[in-house]
Amino acid sequence: MNEDLSRQIAARCGDRKPKVAIQGFEGCFHQIAAQQTLGSNIEIVPCATFRKVAQCIEDGTADIGIMAIENSIAGSILQNYSILQNSSLKIIGETYLLIQQHLMANKGVRIEDIEEVQSHPIALLQCVDYLDQYEWKLVETEDTALSARKVAETGSQNVAAVAGELAAELFGLEILEREINTIKNNHTRFLILAPKNSNVVAHNANKASLFIKTDHAHGSLFKVLQAMENSDINMSKLQSYPIPSEPWHYMFHIDLEFGNVEVFVHTLEAMRNAAAELYVYGVYQKGN
């Protein structure tokens, strides 16, 4: 848990629990990431879409939000870079979550009783090697945790779900098989987002996220990146994404890691001078 971040957010909420917007339903991996970062003394605000997460933070429905930005297997979630670019949010932290998918069912159900398994299509795909051992009907749903909740609500004795451990705990399901996902080293990176005017300060900051726009002249991107050449700054992410209003033109999202804030500030100014446009989403402490 990021105790410093959790303490600051709790202090700004007074006697009430901090409201955290997540994409998905109660018990989903976004909620696990939220609790991993801020502890369990929070109120979850479920959102159907990532865009709704941003809206809830902006209109004050939620104090902060947790949003997945990339996965170690599937790669970047491009739509979320656009949401960052078009919203008035700032990044105040990040967290990494090991994704573990479990097979769960109502109490008393045995493996041989199962006829159908429900889950999000990505979760089913992640577990294909295990699921292929059985002749089960695979039913795609909109969310892993929602699948678990529906199995619990129906009380079915022949339907199982694939979801995270929190969903099993919340809905009273038994985990029949743990970690059935094929690739065990599967991590998702989540951003912690706050309103732009939030005064949450990341102490011991050593990472920054920003976007740049170049003038499309030959070597323009190289000139921006060259500003880091003689510093101890590490570029851990360079992601291009399209500009909808300018076909075949791109913005670039950059994540920088640094050990010295003064060096970062100096380097940032050099990058700003070389770019047509540069905007910093947030300066924060690197997650783990």
Coordinates of C-alpha atoms in Angstrom, one line a residue:
M1 CA 0.0 0.0 0.0
N2 CA 1.2 3.5 -0.8
E3 CA 0.8 4.8 2.8
D4 CA 1.8 8.4 2.0
L5 CA -0.7 8.7 -0.9
S6 CA -3.4 7.0 1.1
R7 CA -2.9 9.3 4.1
Q8 CA -3.1 12.4 2.0
I9 CA -6.2 11.3 0.2
A10 CA -7.9 10.3 3.5
A11 CA -7.0 13.6 5.1
R12 CA -8.7 15.5 2.3
C13 CA -11.9 13.5 2.6
G14 CA -12.3 14.1 6.4
D15 CA -14.6 11.7 8.2
R16 CA -15.9 9.9 5.1
K17 CA -14.2 7.2 3.0
P18 CA -12.4 8.3 -0.1
K19 CA -14.5 7.5 -3.2
V20 CA -12.5 5.7 -5.9
A21 CA -13.8 5.4 -9.5
I22 CA -13.0 2.1 -11.2
Q23 CA -13.8 0.6 -14.6
G24 CA -15.8 -2.6 -13.9
F25 CA -18.0 -4.1 -11.3
E26 CA -17.5 -4.8 -7.6
G27 CA -14.8 -7.5 -7.1
C28 CA -13.0 -6.8 -10.4
F29 CA -9.2 -6.4 -10.8
H30 CA -9.5 -2.6 -10.8
Q31 CA -10.9 -2.9 -7.2
I32 CA -8.1 -5.2 -6.2
A33 CA -5.6 -2.6 -7.6
A34 CA -7.4 0.2 -5.7
Q35 CA -7.3 -1.7 -2.4
Q36 CA -3.6 -2.7 -3.0
T37 CA -2.7 0.9 -3.4
L38 CA -5.0 2.7 -0.9
G39 CA -6.2 0.0 1.5
S40 CA -9.7 -1.4 2.1
N41 CA -11.1 1.7 3.8
I42 CA -12.4 3.2 0.5
E43 CA -15.7 3.4 -1.3
I44 CA -15.7 2.0 -4.8
V45 CA -17.6 3.9 -7.5
P46 CA -18.1 1.3 -10.4
C47 CA -18.1 2.7 -13.9
A48 CA -19.1 0.9 -17.1
T49 CA -16.3 2.6 -19.2
F50 CA -12.9 4.2 -18.8
R51 CA -14.3 7.5 -20.0
K52 CA -16.9 7.3 -17.2
V53 CA -14.1 6.9 -14.7
A54 CA -12.6 10.2 -16.0
Q55 CA -15.9 11.9 -15.8
C56 CA -16.6 10.8 -12.3
I57 CA -13.3 12.3 -11.1
E58 CA -13.9 15.5 -13.0
D59 CA -17.4 16.1 -11.8
G60 CA -16.6 15.2 -8.1
T61 CA -18.6 12.0 -8.0
A62 CA -15.2 10.3 -7.1
D63 CA -12.2 11.7 -5.3
I64 CA -9.7 9.8 -7.4
G65 CA -9.7 7.0 -10.0
I66 CA -7.8 3.9 -10.9
M67 CA -7.3 3.2 -14.6
A68 CA -5.4 0.4 -16.3
I69 CA -3.0 1.7 -18.9
E70 CA -1.0 -1.3 -20.1
N71 CA -0.6 -5.0 -19.6
S72 CA 2.6 -7.0 -19.8
I73 CA 1.1 -9.4 -22.4
A74 CA -1.6 -7.4 -24.3
G75 CA 0.4 -4.1 -24.3
S76 CA -0.9 -0.6 -24.1
I77 CA -4.6 0.4 -23.8
L78 CA -4.5 3.1 -26.5
Q79 CA -8.0 4.5 -25.8
N80 CA -6.8 5.5 -22.3
Y81 CA -4.0 7.6 -23.6
S82 CA -6.6 9.6 -25.5
I83 CA -8.8 9.9 -22.4
L84 CA -5.8 11.3 -20.5
Q85 CA -5.1 13.8 -23.3
N86 CA -8.7 15.0 -23.5
S87 CA -9.5 15.2 -19.7
S88 CA -8.5 17.6 -16.9
L89 CA -6.9 14.9 -14.8
K90 CA -3.4 14.4 -13.4
I91 CA -1.5 11.3 -12.5
I92 CA -0.6 11.1 -8.8
G93 CA 0.7 7.5 -8.7
E94 CA 0.8 4.0 -10.2
T95 CA 0.5 0.4 -9.1
Y96 CA 1.2 -2.9 -10.7
L97 CA -1.0 -5.9 -10.2
L98 CA -0.3 -9.6 -10.8
I99 CA -3.3 -10.9 -12.7
Q100 CA -4.4 -14.3 -11.4
Q101 CA -7.5 -16.0 -12.8
H102 CA -9.3 -18.6 -10.7
L103 CA -12.1 -21.1 -11.4
M104 CA -14.9 -20.6 -8.9
A105 CA -18.4 -22.0 -8.3
N106 CA -21.1 -22.2 -5.7
K107 CA -20.3 -24.3 -2.6
G108 CA -20.6 -28.0 -3.1
V109 CA -20.0 -27.8 -6.8
R110 CA -17.3 -30.2 -8.1
I111 CA -15.2 -30.0 -11.2
E112 CA -17.2 -32.9 -12.7
D113 CA -20.5 -31.1 -12.2
I114 CA -19.5 -28.1 -14.4
E115 CA -21.1 -27.8 -17.8
E116 CA -20.6 -24.0 -18.4
V117 CA -17.9 -21.4 -17.6
Q118 CA -18.6 -17.7 -17.8
S119 CA -16.1 -14.8 -17.8
H120 CA -14.8 -11.8 -19.8
P121 CA -13.5 -13.0 -23.2
I122 CA -9.9 -11.8 -22.4
A123 CA -10.0 -13.8 -19.2
L124 CA -11.2 -16.9 -21.0
L125 CA -8.4 -16.5 -23.6
Q126 CA -5.8 -16.1 -20.8
C127 CA -7.0 -19.5 -19.5
V128 CA -7.4 -21.4 -22.8
D129 CA -4.9 -24.1 -22.1
Y130 CA -6.6 -25.1 -18.9
L131 CA -10.2 -24.8 -20.2
D132 CA -9.3 -26.8 -23.3
Q133 CA -9.0 -29.9 -21.1
Y134 CA -12.8 -29.9 -20.6
E135 CA -15.8 -29.9 -22.9
W136 CA -17.4 -27.0 -21.2
K137 CA -19.5 -24.4 -22.8
L138 CA -17.6 -21.1 -22.6
V139 CA -19.9 -18.0 -22.3
E140 CA -18.4 -14.5 -22.7
T141 CA -19.6 -11.8 -20.4
E142 CA -18.7 -8.1 -19.9
D143 CA -16.7 -8.5 -16.7
T144 CA -15.0 -11.2 -14.7
A145 CA -16.5 -10.1 -11.3
L146 CA -20.0 -9.7 -12.8
S147 CA -19.7 -13.3 -14.0
A148 CA -18.9 -14.4 -10.4
R149 CA -21.8 -12.4 -9.0
K150 CA -24.3 -13.9 -11.5
V151 CA -23.2 -17.5 -10.7
A152 CA -23.7 -16.7 -7.0
E153 CA -27.1 -15.1 -7.5
T154 CA -28.4 -18.0 -9.5
G155 CA -27.1 -20.6 -7.1
S156 CA -26.3 -22.8 -10.2
Q157 CA -24.8 -26.2 -9.5
N158 CA -23.3 -26.6 -13.0
V159 CA -22.0 -23.2 -13.9
A160 CA -18.6 -21.8 -12.9
A161 CA -16.9 -18.4 -13.4
V162 CA -13.3 -17.3 -14.0
A163 CA -12.4 -14.3 -11.9
G164 CA -10.1 -12.9 -9.3
E165 CA -9.9 -14.0 -5.6
L166 CA -11.7 -10.9 -4.4
A167 CA -14.8 -11.8 -6.4
A168 CA -14.9 -15.2 -4.7
E169 CA -14.7 -13.6 -1.3
L170 CA -17.4 -11.0 -2.0
F171 CA -19.9 -13.4 -3.5
G172 CA -19.3 -16.5 -1.3
L173 CA -17.9 -18.7 -4.1
E174 CA -15.5 -21.6 -3.7
I175 CA -12.3 -21.5 -5.7
L176 CA -12.0 -24.9 -7.4
E177 CA -8.7 -24.3 -9.2
R178 CA -6.3 -21.5 -8.6
E179 CA -4.2 -19.6 -11.2
I180 CA -5.6 -21.3 -14.2
N181 CA -4.2 -18.6 -16.5
T182 CA -1.6 -20.0 -18.9
I183 CA 1.0 -17.2 -18.5
K184 CA 1.7 -16.8 -14.8
N185 CA 3.8 -13.6 -15.1
N186 CA 0.9 -11.4 -16.2
H187 CA 0.9 -7.9 -14.8
T188 CA -1.3 -4.9 -15.4
R189 CA -0.1 -1.3 -14.7
F190 CA -2.7 1.0 -13.3
L191 CA -2.6 4.8 -13.0
I192 CA -3.9 6.7 -10.0
L193 CA -5.8 9.7 -11.2
A194 CA -6.9 12.9 -9.4
P195 CA -8.5 16.2 -10.5
K196 CA -6.1 18.6 -12.1
N197 CA -6.3 21.0 -9.2
S198 CA -5.7 18.3 -6.6
N199 CA -3.1 19.3 -4.0
V200 CA -1.9 15.7 -3.4
V201 CA 1.8 15.8 -3.5
A202 CA 4.0 12.8 -4.5
H203 CA 6.9 12.8 -2.0
N204 CA 10.1 11.1 -3.2
A205 CA 8.9 11.5 -6.8
N206 CA 11.0 9.6 -9.3
K207 CA 8.8 9.2 -12.3
A208 CA 6.9 11.4 -14.7
S209 CA 4.4 10.9 -17.5
L210 CA 4.0 13.5 -20.3
F211 CA 2.9 13.8 -23.9
I212 CA 4.7 15.7 -26.7
K213 CA 3.7 16.8 -30.2
T214 CA 6.3 17.4 -32.8
D215 CA 6.2 19.6 -35.9
H216 CA 6.7 16.6 -38.2
A217 CA 9.9 18.0 -39.6
H218 CA 12.7 15.5 -40.3
G219 CA 14.3 14.4 -37.0
S220 CA 12.0 16.4 -34.8
L221 CA 11.2 13.5 -32.4
F222 CA 14.9 12.7 -32.2
K223 CA 15.7 16.3 -31.1
V224 CA 13.2 16.0 -28.2
L225 CA 14.6 12.7 -27.0
Q226 CA 18.2 13.9 -27.5
A227 CA 17.6 16.2 -24.5
M228 CA 18.0 13.1 -22.2
E229 CA 21.3 12.0 -23.8
N230 CA 23.7 13.3 -21.1
S231 CA 21.4 12.8 -18.1
D232 CA 20.6 9.9 -15.8
I233 CA 17.0 9.9 -16.9
N234 CA 15.6 6.6 -18.2
M235 CA 12.8 6.6 -20.8
S236 CA 10.7 3.6 -19.7
K237 CA 7.8 4.2 -22.2
L238 CA 7.4 5.7 -25.6
Q239 CA 3.9 5.2 -27.0
S240 CA 2.5 6.9 -30.1
Y241 CA -1.2 7.4 -30.6
P242 CA -3.2 9.1 -33.4
I243 CA -4.5 12.7 -33.3
P244 CA -8.2 12.3 -34.5
S245 CA -8.4 15.8 -36.0
E246 CA -5.1 15.3 -37.9
P247 CA -5.1 12.0 -39.9
W248 CA -1.8 10.2 -39.9
H249 CA -0.3 12.6 -37.3
Y250 CA 0.6 11.3 -33.9
M251 CA 1.1 12.4 -30.3
F252 CA 3.8 10.6 -28.2
H253 CA 3.3 9.5 -24.6
I254 CA 6.5 9.3 -22.6
D255 CA 7.3 7.9 -19.2
L256 CA 10.5 9.1 -17.6
E257 CA 12.3 7.7 -14.5
F258 CA 14.9 9.7 -12.7
G259 CA 16.9 9.9 -9.5
N260 CA 17.3 13.6 -9.3
V261 CA 14.4 16.1 -9.5
E262 CA 16.6 19.0 -10.5
V263 CA 18.1 17.0 -13.4
F264 CA 14.5 16.1 -14.5
V265 CA 13.4 19.7 -14.4
H266 CA 16.4 20.9 -16.5
T267 CA 15.9 18.0 -19.0
L268 CA 12.2 18.8 -19.2
E269 CA 12.8 22.4 -20.2
A270 CA 15.2 21.2 -22.9
M271 CA 12.6 18.8 -24.2
R272 CA 9.9 21.5 -24.1
N273 CA 12.1 23.8 -26.2
A274 CA 12.6 21.1 -28.9
A275 CA 8.9 20.1 -29.0
A276 CA 6.0 21.8 -30.7
E277 CA 3.9 21.0 -27.6
L278 CA 4.6 19.3 -24.3
Y279 CA 2.3 18.6 -21.4
V280 CA 3.1 16.8 -18.1
Y281 CA 0.3 14.6 -16.8
G282 CA 2.0 14.1 -13.4
V283 CA 5.2 13.6 -11.4
Y284 CA 4.9 10.8 -9.0
Q285 CA 6.5 7.9 -7.2
K286 CA 7.2 4.8 -9.3
G287 CA 5.0 1.8 -8.4
N288 CA 5.9 -1.8 -7.9

